[in-house]
Coordinates of N, CA, C and O in Angstrom, one line a residue:
M30 N -0.7 -56.8 -39.9 CA -2.1 -57.1 -39.9 C -2.9 -55.9 -40.5 O -2.8 -54.7 -40.0
A31 N -3.5 -56.1 -41.6 CA -4.2 -55.0 -42.3 C -5.7 -54.9 -41.9 O -6.3 -55.9 -41.6
V32 N -6.2 -53.7 -41.9 CA -7.6 -53.5 -41.5 C -8.3 -53.0 -42.8 O -7.9 -52.1 -43.4
G33 N -9.4 -53.7 -43.2 CA -10.1 -53.3 -44.4 C -11.3 -54.2 -44.6 O -11.6 -55.0 -43.8
A34 N -11.9 -54.0 -45.7 CA -13.1 -54.7 -46.1 C -12.7 -56.2 -46.5 O -11.7 -56.4 -47.2
R35 N -13.5 -57.1 -46.0 CA -13.1 -58.5 -46.2 C -14.1 -59.2 -47.2 O -13.7 -60.1 -47.8
D36 N -15.3 -58.7 -47.2 CA -16.3 -59.4 -48.1 C -16.9 -58.3 -49.0 O -16.6 -57.1 -48.9
H37 N -17.9 -58.7 -49.8 CA -18.5 -57.8 -50.8 C -19.3 -56.7 -50.1 O -19.2 -55.5 -50.5
I38 N -20.0 -57.0 -49.0 CA -20.8 -56.0 -48.3 C -19.9 -55.0 -47.6 O -20.2 -53.8 -47.7
D39 N -18.8 -55.4 -47.0 CA -17.9 -54.5 -46.4 C -17.3 -53.5 -47.5 O -17.2 -52.3 -47.2
K40 N -17.0 -54.1 -48.6 CA -16.4 -53.2 -49.7 C -17.4 -52.2 -50.1 O -17.1 -51.0 -50.4
L41 N -18.7 -52.6 -50.2 CA -19.7 -51.6 -50.6 C -19.9 -50.5 -49.6 O -20.1 -49.4 -49.9
L42 N -19.9 -50.9 -48.3 CA -20.0 -50.0 -47.2 C -18.8 -49.0 -47.2 O -19.0 -47.8 -47.0
V43 N -17.6 -49.5 -47.5 CA -16.5 -48.6 -47.5 C -16.6 -47.6 -48.7 O -16.3 -46.4 -48.5
Q44 N -17.0 -48.1 -49.8 CA -17.2 -47.2 -50.9 C -18.3 -46.1 -50.6 O -18.2 -45.0 -51.0
K45 N -19.3 -46.5 -49.9 CA -20.4 -45.6 -49.6 C -20.0 -44.5 -48.7 O -20.3 -43.3 -48.8
Y46 N -19.2 -44.9 -47.6 CA -18.9 -44.0 -46.6 C -17.5 -43.3 -46.7 O -17.2 -42.5 -45.8
Q47 N -16.7 -43.6 -47.7 CA -15.4 -43.1 -47.8 C -15.4 -41.6 -48.1 O -14.5 -40.8 -47.7
T48 N -16.5 -41.1 -48.7 CA -16.6 -39.6 -49.0 C -17.4 -38.9 -47.9 O -17.5 -37.6 -48.0
L49 N -18.0 -39.6 -47.0 CA -18.8 -38.9 -46.0 C -17.9 -38.2 -45.0 O -17.0 -38.8 -44.5
Q50 N -18.3 -37.0 -44.7 CA -17.5 -36.2 -43.7 C -18.4 -35.8 -42.6 O -19.5 -35.4 -42.8
V51 N -17.8 -35.7 -41.4 CA -18.5 -35.3 -40.2 C -18.0 -33.9 -39.9 O -16.8 -33.7 -39.7
D52 N -18.9 -33.0 -39.7 CA -18.5 -31.6 -39.5 C -19.2 -31.1 -38.2 O -20.1 -30.3 -38.2
N53 N -18.7 -31.7 -37.1 CA -19.3 -31.3 -35.8 C -18.2 -30.7 -34.8 O -18.4 -30.7 -33.6
H54 N -17.1 -30.4 -35.3 CA -16.0 -29.9 -34.5 C -16.3 -28.5 -33.9 O -15.7 -28.1 -32.9
N55 N -17.2 -27.8 -34.4 CA -17.6 -26.5 -33.9 C -18.4 -26.6 -32.6 O -18.4 -25.7 -31.8
N56 N -19.2 -27.7 -32.5 CA -20.1 -27.9 -31.3 C -19.3 -28.3 -30.1 O -19.9 -28.2 -29.0
I57 N -18.1 -28.7 -30.2 CA -17.3 -29.2 -29.0 C -17.0 -28.1 -28.0 O -16.9 -28.4 -26.8
N58 N -17.0 -26.9 -28.5 CA -16.7 -25.8 -27.5 C -17.9 -25.4 -26.7 O -17.8 -24.7 -25.7
Q59 N -19.1 -25.9 -27.0 CA -20.3 -25.6 -26.3 C -20.4 -26.4 -25.0 O -21.2 -26.1 -24.1
I60 N -19.7 -27.4 -24.8 CA -19.8 -28.3 -23.7 C -18.8 -27.9 -22.6 O -17.6 -27.8 -22.9
D61 N -19.3 -27.6 -21.4 CA -18.4 -27.2 -20.3 C -17.8 -28.5 -19.7 O -18.6 -29.4 -19.3
E62 N -16.5 -28.5 -19.6 CA -15.9 -29.7 -19.1 C -16.2 -30.1 -17.7 O -16.5 -31.2 -17.4
Q63 N -16.2 -29.1 -16.8 CA -16.5 -29.3 -15.4 C -18.0 -29.8 -15.2 O -18.3 -30.7 -14.5
E64 N -18.9 -29.2 -16.0 CA -20.3 -29.7 -15.9 C -20.4 -31.1 -16.4 O -21.2 -31.9 -15.8
M65 N -19.7 -31.4 -17.4 CA -19.8 -32.8 -17.9 C -19.2 -33.8 -16.9 O -19.8 -34.9 -16.7
L66 N -18.1 -33.4 -16.3 CA -17.5 -34.3 -15.2 C -18.4 -34.5 -14.1 O -18.6 -35.5 -13.5
N67 N -19.1 -33.4 -13.7 CA -20.1 -33.4 -12.6 C -21.2 -34.4 -12.9 O -21.7 -35.1 -12.1
R68 N -21.7 -34.3 -14.1 CA -22.8 -35.2 -14.5 C -22.4 -36.6 -14.6 O -23.1 -37.5 -14.2
M69 N -21.2 -36.9 -15.1 CA -20.7 -38.2 -15.1 C -20.5 -38.8 -13.7 O -20.8 -40.0 -13.4
E70 N -20.1 -38.0 -12.8 CA -19.9 -38.4 -11.4 C -21.3 -38.7 -10.7 O -21.4 -39.7 -10.0
K71 N -22.3 -37.9 -11.0 CA -23.6 -38.1 -10.5 C -24.2 -39.4 -11.0 O -24.8 -40.2 -10.3
V72 N -24.0 -39.7 -12.3 CA -24.5 -40.9 -12.9 C -23.8 -42.1 -12.2 O -24.5 -43.1 -11.9
A73 N -22.5 -42.0 -12.0 CA -21.8 -43.1 -11.4 C -22.3 -43.3 -10.0 O -22.5 -44.5 -9.5
Q74 N -22.5 -42.2 -9.2 CA -23.0 -42.4 -7.8 C -24.4 -43.0 -7.8 O -24.7 -43.9 -7.0
D75 N -25.3 -42.6 -8.8 CA -26.6 -43.2 -8.9 C -26.5 -44.7 -9.2 O -27.3 -45.5 -8.6
K76 N -25.6 -45.1 -10.1 CA -25.5 -46.5 -10.4 C -25.0 -47.3 -9.2 O -25.5 -48.4 -9.0
I77 N -24.0 -46.8 -8.5 CA -23.6 -47.4 -7.3 C -24.7 -47.6 -6.3 O -24.9 -48.7 -5.7
T78 N -25.5 -46.6 -6.1 CA -26.6 -46.6 -5.1 C -27.6 -47.7 -5.6 O -28.1 -48.5 -4.8
M79 N -27.9 -47.7 -6.9 CA -28.9 -48.7 -7.4 C -28.3 -50.2 -7.2 O -29.1 -51.1 -6.8
M80 N -27.0 -50.4 -7.4 CA -26.5 -51.7 -7.2 C -26.5 -52.1 -5.7 O -26.8 -53.3 -5.4
K81 N -26.3 -51.2 -4.8 CA -26.4 -51.5 -3.4 C -27.8 -51.9 -3.0 O -28.1 -52.8 -2.3
Y82 N -28.8 -51.1 -3.5 CA -30.2 -51.4 -3.2 C -30.6 -52.8 -3.8 O -31.4 -53.5 -3.3
Q83 N -30.1 -53.1 -5.0 CA -30.4 -54.4 -5.7 C -29.8 -55.5 -4.8 O -30.5 -56.5 -4.6
G84 N -28.7 -55.3 -4.2 CA -28.1 -56.4 -3.3 C -29.0 -56.5 -2.1 O -29.2 -57.7 -1.7
K85 N -29.4 -55.4 -1.5 CA -30.3 -55.5 -0.4 C -31.6 -56.2 -0.7 O -32.1 -57.0 0.1
L86 N -32.2 -55.9 -1.8 CA -33.4 -56.5 -2.2 C -33.2 -58.0 -2.5 O -34.1 -58.8 -2.2
N87 N -32.1 -58.4 -3.1 CA -31.8 -59.8 -3.3 C -31.8 -60.6 -1.9 O -32.3 -61.7 -1.8
E88 N -31.1 -60.0 -1.0 CA -31.0 -60.6 0.3 C -32.3 -60.7 1.0 O -32.7 -61.7 1.6
L89 N -33.1 -59.6 0.9 CA -34.5 -59.6 1.5 C -35.3 -60.7 0.9 O -36.0 -61.4 1.5
G90 N -35.2 -60.8 -0.5 CA -36.0 -61.9 -1.2 C -35.6 -63.3 -0.7 O -36.5 -64.1 -0.5
K91 N -34.3 -63.5 -0.6 CA -33.8 -64.8 -0.1 C -34.3 -65.1 1.3 O -34.8 -66.2 1.6
T92 N -34.3 -64.1 2.1 CA -34.8 -64.3 3.5 C -36.3 -64.6 3.5 O -36.7 -65.5 4.2
L93 N -37.0 -63.9 2.7 CA -38.5 -64.1 2.7 C -38.8 -65.5 2.2 O -39.7 -66.2 2.7
L94 N -38.1 -65.9 1.1 CA -38.3 -67.2 0.6 C -38.0 -68.3 1.6 O -38.7 -69.3 1.7
A95 N -36.9 -68.1 2.3 CA -36.5 -69.1 3.3 C -37.5 -69.2 4.4 O -37.9 -70.3 4.9
K96 N -38.0 -68.0 4.9 CA -39.0 -68.0 6.0 C -40.3 -68.7 5.5 O -41.0 -69.4 6.2
S97 N -40.7 -68.4 4.2 CA -41.9 -69.0 3.7 C -41.8 -70.5 3.6 O -42.7 -71.2 3.9
A98 N -40.6 -70.9 3.1 CA -40.4 -72.4 3.0 C -40.4 -73.0 4.4 O -40.8 -74.2 4.6
Y99 N -39.8 -72.4 5.4 CA -39.7 -72.9 6.7 C -41.1 -73.1 7.3 O -41.4 -74.1 8.0
K100 N -42.0 -72.1 7.1 CA -43.3 -72.2 7.6 C -44.1 -73.3 7.0 O -45.0 -73.8 7.6
N101 N -43.8 -73.6 5.7 CA -44.5 -74.7 5.0 C -43.8 -76.0 5.2 O -44.1 -77.0 4.6
Y102 N -42.8 -76.1 6.1 CA -42.0 -77.3 6.4 C -41.3 -77.9 5.2 O -41.1 -79.1 5.2
R103 N -41.0 -77.1 4.3 CA -40.2 -77.6 3.1 C -38.8 -77.2 3.3 O -37.9 -77.6 2.6
Y104 N -38.5 -76.4 4.3 CA -37.1 -75.9 4.5 C -36.7 -76.2 5.9 O -37.4 -75.8 6.9
I105 N -35.6 -76.9 6.1 CA -35.1 -77.1 7.4 C -33.8 -76.4 7.5 O -32.8 -76.6 6.8
P106 N -33.7 -75.4 8.5 CA -32.5 -74.6 8.6 C -31.4 -75.5 9.2 O -31.6 -76.4 9.9
I107 N -30.1 -75.2 8.8 CA -29.0 -76.1 9.1 C -28.4 -75.7 10.5 O -27.8 -76.4 11.1
R108 N -28.7 -74.5 10.9 CA -28.1 -74.0 12.2 C -28.5 -74.7 13.4 O -29.4 -75.3 13.6

């Protein structure tokens, strides 16, 4: 299975970018690995916390809607 340009636009893009070079390998030494891992861990913890709060808010919303419907006699609880 070959990877390459399949249509005219892809061929033009390949021609345009085949001579383009990226020269950013010198900047990689400026990033501290431990600091980057700590930041990634913090972002993951924040995401988990937000997902937990979202679940709690969803449950609260469902409860409030059920109570509102029950007060308006549109909702009959099954219990």
